[in-house]
Short mmCIF file of C-alpha atoms in Angstrom, two decimals:
data_model
loop_
_atom_site.label_atom_id
_atom_site.label_comp_id
_atom_site.label_asym_id
_atom_site.label_seq_id
_atom_site.Cartn_x
_atom_site.Cartn_y
_atom_site.Cartn_z
CA MET A 889 0.32 -0.13 -0.12
CA SER A 890 1.15 3.53 -0.98
CA VAL A 891 -0.44 6.27 1.10
CA LEU A 892 0.39 9.93 0.59
CA GLY A 893 0.45 12.30 4.00
CA ILE A 894 -0.07 16.07 4.00
CA ILE A 895 0.34 18.54 6.67
CA ALA A 896 -2.01 21.68 6.45
CA GLU A 897 -4.05 24.26 7.94
CA PHE A 898 -6.32 25.17 4.92
CA ASN A 899 -7.05 28.34 6.40
CA PRO A 900 -8.75 28.59 4.16
CA LEU A 901 -8.29 26.12 1.38
CA HIS A 902 -7.57 28.17 -1.82
CA ASN A 903 -6.65 27.54 -5.64
CA GLY A 904 -2.94 26.93 -4.30
CA HIS A 905 -3.80 24.43 -1.94
CA GLN A 906 -5.86 22.61 -4.76
CA TYR A 907 -2.77 22.68 -7.19
CA PHE A 908 -0.47 21.43 -4.29
CA ILE A 909 -2.90 18.42 -3.59
CA GLN A 910 -3.27 17.49 -7.30
CA SER A 911 0.52 17.82 -8.15
CA ALA A 912 1.34 15.71 -5.19
CA GLN A 913 -1.01 13.03 -6.04
CA ARG A 914 0.28 12.80 -9.46
CA GLU A 915 3.63 12.10 -8.24
CA HIS A 916 2.84 8.45 -7.85
CA ASN A 917 -0.04 6.08 -7.93
CA TYR A 918 -1.14 6.13 -4.33
CA ASP A 919 -4.19 4.28 -2.79
CA ALA A 920 -5.12 6.99 -0.51
CA THR A 921 -4.29 10.56 0.80
CA ILE A 922 -4.15 11.43 4.41
CA CYS A 923 -4.04 15.10 5.76
CA VAL A 924 -3.18 15.96 9.43
CA MET A 925 -4.52 19.47 9.87
CA SER A 926 -4.46 22.19 12.44
CA GLY A 927 -7.58 22.51 14.72
CA ASN A 928 -9.62 25.81 15.39
CA PHE A 929 -6.44 27.52 16.19
CA VAL A 930 -3.38 27.47 13.71
CA GLN A 931 0.20 27.48 14.17
CA ARG A 932 0.70 31.16 14.13
CA GLY A 933 -1.36 31.68 17.27
CA GLU A 934 -4.33 32.70 15.30
CA ALA A 935 -8.00 31.72 15.18
CA ALA A 936 -8.83 29.93 11.96
CA ILE A 937 -11.29 31.77 9.59
CA CYS A 938 -13.66 28.98 9.76
CA ASN A 939 -13.99 25.90 12.13
CA LYS A 940 -11.77 22.53 11.66
CA TRP A 941 -14.89 20.29 10.49
CA THR A 942 -15.60 22.97 7.49
CA ARG A 943 -12.05 23.18 6.58
CA ALA A 944 -11.82 19.41 6.60
CA CYS A 945 -14.82 19.18 4.54
CA MET A 946 -12.96 21.54 2.01
CA ALA A 947 -9.92 19.16 2.09
CA LEU A 948 -12.08 16.22 1.31
CA HIS A 949 -13.55 17.88 -1.75
CA ALA A 950 -10.10 18.73 -2.86
CA GLY A 951 -8.62 15.28 -2.88
CA ALA A 952 -8.14 14.13 0.79
CA ASP A 953 -9.51 10.94 1.78
CA LEU A 954 -8.78 11.31 5.58
CA VAL A 955 -8.72 14.27 7.64
CA ILE A 956 -7.00 14.09 11.33
CA GLU A 957 -6.89 16.96 13.67
CA ILE A 958 -3.37 17.79 15.00
CA PRO A 959 -3.77 18.47 18.76
CA PHE A 960 -3.70 21.96 19.92
CA CYS A 961 -0.47 21.35 21.94
CA PHE A 962 1.46 20.39 18.78
CA CYS A 963 -0.39 22.56 15.89
CA VAL A 964 -0.23 26.07 18.04
CA ARG A 965 3.65 25.87 18.35
CA SER A 966 6.99 27.04 17.00
CA ALA A 967 7.82 25.35 13.40
CA TYR A 968 9.96 22.53 14.76
CA TYR A 969 7.47 21.32 17.31
CA PHE A 970 4.37 21.79 14.73
CA ALA A 971 6.33 19.74 12.34
CA ARG A 972 7.34 17.00 14.92
CA GLY A 973 3.77 16.45 16.01
CA ALA A 974 2.16 16.52 12.87
CA ILE A 975 4.75 13.89 11.31
CA GLN A 976 4.56 11.78 14.63
CA LEU A 977 0.88 11.61 13.86
CA LEU A 978 1.11 10.58 10.23
CA ASN A 979 3.92 8.08 11.06
CA ALA A 980 1.57 6.67 13.78
CA THR A 981 -1.14 5.75 11.14
CA GLY A 982 1.20 2.94 10.01
CA VAL A 983 0.22 3.32 6.57
CA VAL A 984 1.73 6.75 5.36
CA THR A 985 4.59 6.12 2.95
CA HIS A 986 5.29 9.54 1.51
CA LEU A 987 5.08 13.27 2.70
CA ALA A 988 4.44 15.91 0.34
CA PHE A 989 5.04 19.54 1.41
CA GLY A 990 5.13 22.98 -0.21
CA SER A 991 8.17 25.08 -0.64
CA GLU A 992 9.17 28.45 -2.07
CA ASN A 993 12.62 27.01 -3.56
CA GLY A 994 11.24 23.58 -4.65
CA ARG A 995 14.86 22.12 -4.34
CA LEU A 996 14.77 18.96 -1.89
CA ASP A 997 18.69 18.81 -2.00
CA GLU A 998 19.07 22.15 -0.55
CA LEU A 999 16.45 21.91 2.07
CA ARG A 1000 17.91 18.61 3.07
CA THR A 1001 21.48 20.03 3.40
CA ILE A 1002 20.02 22.65 5.69
CA ALA A 1003 18.06 20.31 7.68
CA ALA A 1004 20.95 18.26 8.21
CA ILE A 1005 22.90 21.05 9.63
CA ILE A 1006 20.10 21.83 12.23
CA ALA A 1007 19.56 18.15 12.92
CA ASP A 1008 23.10 17.31 13.77
CA GLU A 1009 23.34 20.29 16.35
CA SER A 1010 27.21 19.86 16.06
CA HIS A 1011 29.47 21.97 18.54
CA GLU A 1012 30.00 24.68 15.93
CA TYR A 1013 26.41 25.17 15.44
CA LYS A 1014 25.41 25.35 18.87
CA LYS A 1015 28.24 27.72 19.73
CA LYS A 1016 27.30 30.08 16.59
CA LEU A 1017 23.88 30.14 17.37
CA LYS A 1018 24.34 30.99 21.02
CA TYR A 1019 26.38 33.86 19.83
CA PHE A 1020 24.02 35.41 17.55
CA LEU A 1021 21.04 34.97 20.00
CA SER A 1022 23.40 36.73 22.59
CA GLN A 1023 23.23 39.80 19.99
CA GLY A 1024 19.62 40.08 20.53
CA LEU A 1025 18.42 38.60 17.26
CA ASN A 1026 15.25 36.47 17.08
CA PHE A 1027 15.67 32.63 16.66
CA PRO A 1028 14.98 32.40 12.87
CA THR A 1029 17.48 35.19 12.21
CA ALA A 1030 19.96 34.04 14.53
CA ARG A 1031 19.52 30.19 12.96
CA SER A 1032 19.94 31.80 9.46
CA LYS A 1033 23.16 33.46 10.18
CA THR A 1034 24.44 30.60 12.03
CA ILE A 1035 23.92 28.42 8.92
CA GLN A 1036 25.53 31.05 6.60
CA SER A 1037 28.60 30.93 8.51
CA ILE A 1038 28.92 27.46 8.56
CA LYS A 1039 28.06 26.56 4.98
CA GLY A 1040 29.42 29.87 3.36
CA ASN A 1041 28.38 30.05 -0.29
CA ASN A 1042 27.74 26.41 -0.62
CA ILE A 1043 24.10 27.03 -0.50
CA GLY A 1044 22.44 29.63 -2.59
CA ASN A 1045 21.15 32.55 -0.47
CA ILE A 1046 20.60 31.23 2.86
CA ASP A 1047 18.55 34.20 4.04
CA SER A 1048 16.14 33.78 1.06
CA ILE A 1049 15.64 30.26 1.67
CA ILE A 1050 15.56 29.73 5.43
CA MET A 1051 13.30 32.91 6.04
CA GLN A 1052 10.40 31.98 3.57
CA PRO A 1053 7.42 30.42 5.66
CA ASN A 1054 6.94 27.42 3.70
CA ASN A 1055 10.72 26.70 3.47
CA ILE A 1056 10.85 27.09 7.21
CA LEU A 1057 8.35 24.33 7.77
CA ALA A 1058 9.89 22.36 4.85
CA ILE A 1059 13.20 22.48 6.85
CA GLU A 1060 11.78 21.14 9.81
CA TYR A 1061 9.81 18.32 8.23
CA LEU A 1062 13.13 17.02 6.97
CA ARG A 1063 14.64 17.61 10.47
CA VAL A 1064 12.40 15.43 12.05
CA LEU A 1065 12.16 12.82 9.55
CA GLN A 1066 16.18 12.46 9.89
CA GLN A 1067 16.25 12.96 13.63
CA ASP A 1068 13.69 10.48 14.44
CA ALA A 1069 14.72 8.06 11.46
CA ILE A 1070 11.29 7.99 10.38
CA PRO A 1071 10.83 5.92 7.09
CA ILE A 1072 8.44 8.24 5.05
CA GLN A 1073 9.74 9.15 1.95
CA PRO A 1074 9.51 13.23 1.50
CA PHE A 1075 9.16 15.40 -1.70
CA THR A 1076 8.49 18.92 -2.15
CA ILE A 1077 6.30 20.90 -4.72
CA LEU A 1078 7.28 24.30 -5.83
CA ARG A 1079 4.70 27.10 -4.36
CA GLN A 1080 2.64 28.78 -6.94
CA GLY A 1081 0.90 32.07 -6.97
CA SER A 1082 0.89 34.86 -4.73
CA GLU A 1083 3.67 35.27 -1.76
CA TYR A 1084 2.40 34.00 1.67
CA ASN A 1085 1.79 37.21 2.97
CA SER A 1086 0.51 39.08 -0.09
CA LEU A 1087 -2.76 40.62 0.44
CA GLU A 1088 -3.77 40.81 -3.22
CA LEU A 1089 -7.12 39.10 -3.93
CA THR A 1090 -6.32 37.15 -7.09
CA ASN A 1091 -7.09 33.90 -8.92
CA HIS A 1092 -3.79 32.99 -7.02
CA ALA A 1093 -4.68 34.81 -3.71
CA SER A 1094 -2.68 33.51 -0.72
CA ALA A 1095 -4.91 32.53 2.40
CA SER A 1096 -3.68 35.63 4.16
CA ALA A 1097 -5.31 37.74 1.44
CA ILE A 1098 -8.71 35.82 1.66
CA ARG A 1099 -8.80 36.03 5.49
CA HIS A 1100 -7.82 39.93 5.26
CA SER A 1101 -10.52 40.59 2.63
CA LEU A 1102 -13.16 38.66 4.91
CA LEU A 1103 -12.20 40.49 7.91
CA ASN A 1104 -11.57 43.92 6.44
CA ASN A 1105 -13.38 44.19 2.87
CA PRO A 1106 -16.24 41.74 3.25
CA GLY A 1107 -17.89 43.46 0.31
CA ASN A 1108 -14.91 42.23 -2.01
CA PHE A 1109 -15.68 38.64 -1.16
CA ASP A 1110 -18.11 38.05 -3.80
CA ASN A 1111 -16.76 35.56 -6.38
CA SER A 1112 -15.12 32.22 -6.13
CA SER A 1113 -12.16 32.89 -8.51
CA PHE A 1114 -9.48 32.58 -5.91
CA MET A 1115 -10.90 29.51 -4.02
CA PRO A 1116 -12.24 25.89 -5.40
CA SER A 1117 -16.03 26.11 -6.01
CA GLN A 1118 -16.94 23.70 -3.38
CA ALA A 1119 -14.64 25.30 -0.72
CA PHE A 1120 -15.84 28.75 -1.59
CA ALA A 1121 -19.65 27.61 -1.11
CA LEU A 1122 -18.71 25.82 2.24
CA LEU A 1123 -17.26 28.92 3.39
CA GLN A 1124 -20.03 31.21 2.10
CA LYS A 1125 -22.59 28.72 3.93
CA GLU A 1126 -20.41 29.31 7.30
CA ILE A 1127 -20.49 33.07 6.78
CA GLN A 1128 -24.42 32.92 6.10
CA ALA A 1129 -25.10 30.74 9.00
CA GLY A 1130 -22.95 33.15 11.40
CA ARG A 1131 -20.08 30.77 12.09
CA ALA A 1132 -17.52 32.75 10.09
CA PRO A 1133 -15.44 34.68 9.76
CA VAL A 1134 -13.98 34.23 13.17
CA ASN A 1135 -11.39 36.91 14.41
CA LEU A 1136 -9.40 36.35 17.71
CA ALA A 1137 -9.76 40.08 18.29
CA SER A 1138 -13.34 39.15 19.77
CA LEU A 1139 -11.56 37.64 22.77
CA GLU A 1140 -9.88 41.21 23.54
CA GLN A 1141 -11.50 41.98 26.69
CA ALA A 1142 -11.28 38.41 27.98
CA LEU A 1143 -7.76 38.35 27.13
CA LEU A 1144 -6.87 41.58 28.98
CA ALA A 1145 -8.86 40.58 32.01
CA LYS A 1146 -7.18 37.19 32.15
CA LEU A 1147 -3.74 38.89 31.91
CA ARG A 1148 -4.62 41.60 34.68
CA THR A 1149 -5.95 39.14 37.35
CA THR A 1150 -3.39 36.05 36.65
CA PRO A 1151 -0.97 35.85 39.64
CA LEU A 1152 2.91 36.51 38.42
CA ASN A 1153 3.91 33.14 39.75
CA GLN A 1154 1.21 31.47 37.50
CA LEU A 1155 2.30 33.38 34.59
CA HIS A 1156 5.86 32.62 35.05
CA ASN A 1157 4.68 28.76 34.69
CA ILE A 1158 3.11 29.21 31.36
CA TYR A 1159 4.80 27.68 28.46
CA GLU A 1160 7.27 30.02 26.60
CA ILE A 1161 7.05 32.61 29.11
CA SER A 1162 10.44 33.08 30.74
CA GLU A 1163 13.34 35.46 31.18
CA GLY A 1164 11.14 37.55 33.28
CA LEU A 1165 8.67 38.12 30.40
CA GLU A 1166 5.73 37.60 32.70
CA HIS A 1167 6.45 41.32 34.19
CA ARG A 1168 6.60 42.61 30.69
CA ILE A 1169 3.19 41.00 29.73
CA ARG A 1170 1.71 42.17 33.15
CA LYS A 1171 2.56 45.89 32.65
CA ALA A 1172 1.30 45.74 28.84
CA ALA A 1173 -1.87 44.30 30.10
CA ILE A 1174 -2.41 47.04 32.88
CA THR A 1175 -1.40 49.72 30.31
CA CYS A 1176 -3.06 48.63 27.18
CA GLY A 1177 -6.78 48.91 26.39
CA THR A 1178 -6.67 46.83 23.04
CA LEU A 1179 -5.35 43.62 21.87
CA GLU A 1180 -2.98 45.37 19.15
CA GLN A 1181 -1.65 47.82 21.62
CA LEU A 1182 -0.87 44.66 24.01
CA ARG A 1183 1.01 42.73 21.02
CA GLN A 1184 2.96 45.81 20.11
CA MET A 1185 4.16 46.64 23.77
CA ILE A 1186 5.14 43.21 24.46
CA LYS A 1187 7.02 42.83 21.11
CA SER A 1188 10.71 42.99 20.92
CA LYS A 1189 13.86 41.83 18.90
CA ARG A 1190 13.39 38.38 20.63
CA TYR A 1191 9.64 38.12 20.58
CA SER A 1192 8.02 38.23 17.42
CA LEU A 1193 4.26 38.73 17.01
CA THR A 1194 3.70 35.27 16.08
CA ARG A 1195 5.17 34.04 19.14
CA ILE A 1196 3.37 36.58 21.38
CA ASN A 1197 0.02 35.25 19.79
CA ARG A 1198 0.89 31.77 20.81
CA GLN A 1199 1.70 32.97 24.39
CA LEU A 1200 -1.70 34.93 24.83
CA LEU A 1201 -3.43 31.36 24.03
CA TYR A 1202 -1.29 29.58 26.27
CA VAL A 1203 -2.14 31.93 28.94
CA LEU A 1204 -5.75 31.71 28.11
CA LEU A 1205 -5.79 27.90 28.03
CA ASN A 1206 -3.32 28.04 31.21
CA VAL A 1207 -0.87 25.61 29.31
CA GLU A 1208 1.88 25.14 31.64
CA THR A 1209 5.51 24.35 30.80
CA GLN A 1210 5.61 21.04 32.65
CA LYS A 1211 2.36 19.82 30.80
CA MET A 1212 3.87 20.63 27.47
CA LEU A 1213 6.88 18.86 28.05
CA SER A 1214 4.87 15.71 29.13
CA PHE A 1215 3.04 16.16 25.85
CA ASP A 1216 6.37 16.57 23.90
CA GLN A 1217 7.40 13.27 25.75
CA HIS A 1218 4.38 11.14 24.68
CA GLY A 1219 3.83 12.61 21.24
CA PRO A 1220 0.28 12.31 19.86
CA LEU A 1221 -1.76 9.93 21.59
CA TYR A 1222 -5.09 9.64 19.58
CA PHE A 1223 -6.46 10.23 16.38
CA HIS A 1224 -9.43 12.77 16.12
CA ILE A 1225 -11.23 12.24 12.80
CA LEU A 1226 -12.64 15.22 11.12
CA GLY A 1227 -13.68 13.85 7.99
CA PHE A 1228 -13.09 10.86 5.51
CA SER A 1229 -14.26 9.74 2.02
CA THR A 1230 -15.65 6.26 1.38
CA LYS A 1231 -12.02 5.37 0.49
CA GLY A 1232 -11.03 6.92 3.73
CA ARG A 1233 -13.25 4.69 5.64
CA GLU A 1234 -11.20 1.64 4.34
CA ILE A 1235 -7.95 3.41 5.30
CA LEU A 1236 -9.33 3.94 8.79
CA GLN A 1237 -9.62 0.12 9.04
CA GLU A 1238 -6.07 -0.28 8.07
CA ILE A 1239 -5.08 2.28 10.70
CA LYS A 1240 -7.02 0.33 13.38
CA ASN A 1241 -5.30 -2.75 12.46
CA LYS A 1242 -1.76 -1.40 12.72
CA SER A 1243 -1.67 1.57 15.09
CA ALA A 1244 -1.91 1.72 18.78
CA LEU A 1245 -3.33 5.27 19.07
CA ARG A 1246 -6.85 5.81 20.12
CA MET A 1247 -9.36 6.38 17.42
CA LEU A 1248 -11.77 8.92 18.11
CA ASN A 1249 -14.40 8.85 15.38
CA ARG A 1250 -17.67 10.22 16.87
CA GLY A 1251 -18.26 13.01 19.42
CA SER A 1252 -19.07 10.39 21.92
CA ASP A 1253 -15.66 8.67 21.46
CA VAL A 1254 -14.10 12.24 22.28
CA LYS A 1255 -16.30 12.62 25.32
CA GLU A 1256 -15.51 9.00 26.67
CA ALA A 1257 -11.59 9.74 26.22
CA GLY A 1258 -11.75 12.92 27.95
CA GLN A 1259 -13.17 11.16 31.00
CA ASP A 1260 -10.89 8.16 31.06
CA ASP A 1261 -8.99 8.40 34.26
CA ASN A 1262 -6.87 5.62 33.17
CA GLN A 1263 -4.69 7.51 30.43
CA PRO A 1264 -4.13 10.94 32.31
CA VAL A 1265 -1.93 12.49 29.58
CA LEU A 1266 -4.28 11.54 26.77
CA ARG A 1267 -6.97 13.13 29.03
CA ALA A 1268 -5.04 16.27 29.44
CA MET A 1269 -3.99 16.65 25.87
CA LEU A 1270 -7.56 16.30 24.71
CA GLU A 1271 -8.89 18.55 27.16
CA LEU A 1272 -6.71 21.09 25.68
CA ASP A 1273 -8.49 20.63 22.10
CA VAL A 1274 -12.07 20.67 23.66
CA GLN A 1275 -11.08 23.89 25.67
CA ALA A 1276 -9.67 25.54 22.35
CA THR A 1277 -12.98 24.68 20.54
CA ASP A 1278 -15.20 25.85 23.45
CA ILE A 1279 -13.19 29.42 23.23
CA TYR A 1280 -13.31 29.33 19.48
CA SER A 1281 -17.06 28.78 19.67
CA LEU A 1282 -17.39 32.04 21.36
CA LEU A 1283 -15.90 34.03 18.58
CA TYR A 1284 -18.89 33.12 16.12
CA PRO A 1285 -20.67 36.26 14.99
CA ASN A 1286 -23.96 34.59 15.75
CA ALA A 1287 -24.54 33.97 19.35
CA ALA A 1288 -26.95 31.31 18.50
CA HIS A 1289 -24.03 29.19 17.64
CA ARG A 1290 -21.81 29.76 20.70
CA SER A 1291 -22.61 26.71 22.64
CA GLY A 1292 -19.88 24.76 24.49
CA ALA A 1293 -18.73 21.16 24.08
CA GLN A 1294 -19.17 20.84 20.35
CA ASP A 1295 -16.25 18.33 20.14
CA TYR A 1296 -18.80 15.98 21.96
CA THR A 1297 -21.44 16.44 19.62
CA THR A 1298 -20.10 16.92 16.06
CA SER A 1299 -19.52 14.00 13.69
CA PRO A 1300 -16.86 13.44 11.00
CA HIS A 1301 -18.08 14.81 7.55
CA ILE A 1302 -18.40 11.88 5.07
CA ILE A 1303 -18.23 12.18 1.44
CA ASN A 1304 -18.39 9.74 -1.63
CA SER A 1305 -14.96 9.14 -3.11
CA ARG A 1306 -14.13 10.37 -6.41
CA PRO A 1307 -14.24 7.63 -9.24
#
């Protein structure tokens, strides 16, 4: 059996994603395509524009046969931990043989060379990285300069490779595959269309442009030229129902209240809050009246806006460092199924036969696992997912849809396989 694995957010799924899936599937005669996808909050610490079940349905219509949620404790993380959790999840299926990912340079050999340097963590690498970090540079910049100093001109323009968002994740995927000796064969598809952060709404619009239009210029969101027709129809349905677009800014007052009232010693215990950052956060929370002001006041060379976004979510969900270390030690402990095709149903049976992870297919499975005292780490990991959905539902524009415990009551989307 040959099964293609894809790691995605589909926030939302656009024409570039459709091109990527189809291009990856043409590489080989795969028996099925499995997608592991971020839940209601994504890697950069933002709320997804529409919920995870809708985005899973978009993925199924775009060619995926099975969509599995990446637990919150891995998907809302820095690139390495995001990549590690996602690949561990794919590997745990016992059926995935290939991994496809997008990149800005499209050259697997260069990406592998950079990944090998990082994975090796030689004395020279550690020493140079420590030096650049001591200069006040943020981690991505410090790492880029470290690799440049080690490889010199042996690899193209290191900065242009290692600082591009898709390349960053591609390198981390390759790093994890090498470090953990995971026997999944990787290949990359050259990214097409607008740049990742482009806000131009064209036929090749980025997800950033689509989200920006929805949140800031909803009147421009009136045709499906920048999304596959079925994905556009699903998104329009969510908008009409009042479940989209979702914007984390709606939690502004709740976040500020949480930051102002959480004791400093508790803030200090939150994951990624170190080096006295809790004092900087508290001062900003007392001073600022908006979420944007808060972010800008906390921001520094060391702390990017993306990292701050994630830290705010960790505070909101009380994600402590020790808890996160435990999750990293165990890796993903369950498959929460968000959707599948009829072909995907067959693959699910194969996974059940080959994997030791718990299968959460229905809402009742999620509820039962969340109450299982015999698996405390699994229970704590799943509890974060459920809490994240409970918070996310409060962001729906229509208050009628803001009920809690939706992970306990929502079943996977099922579609017929394409011929």
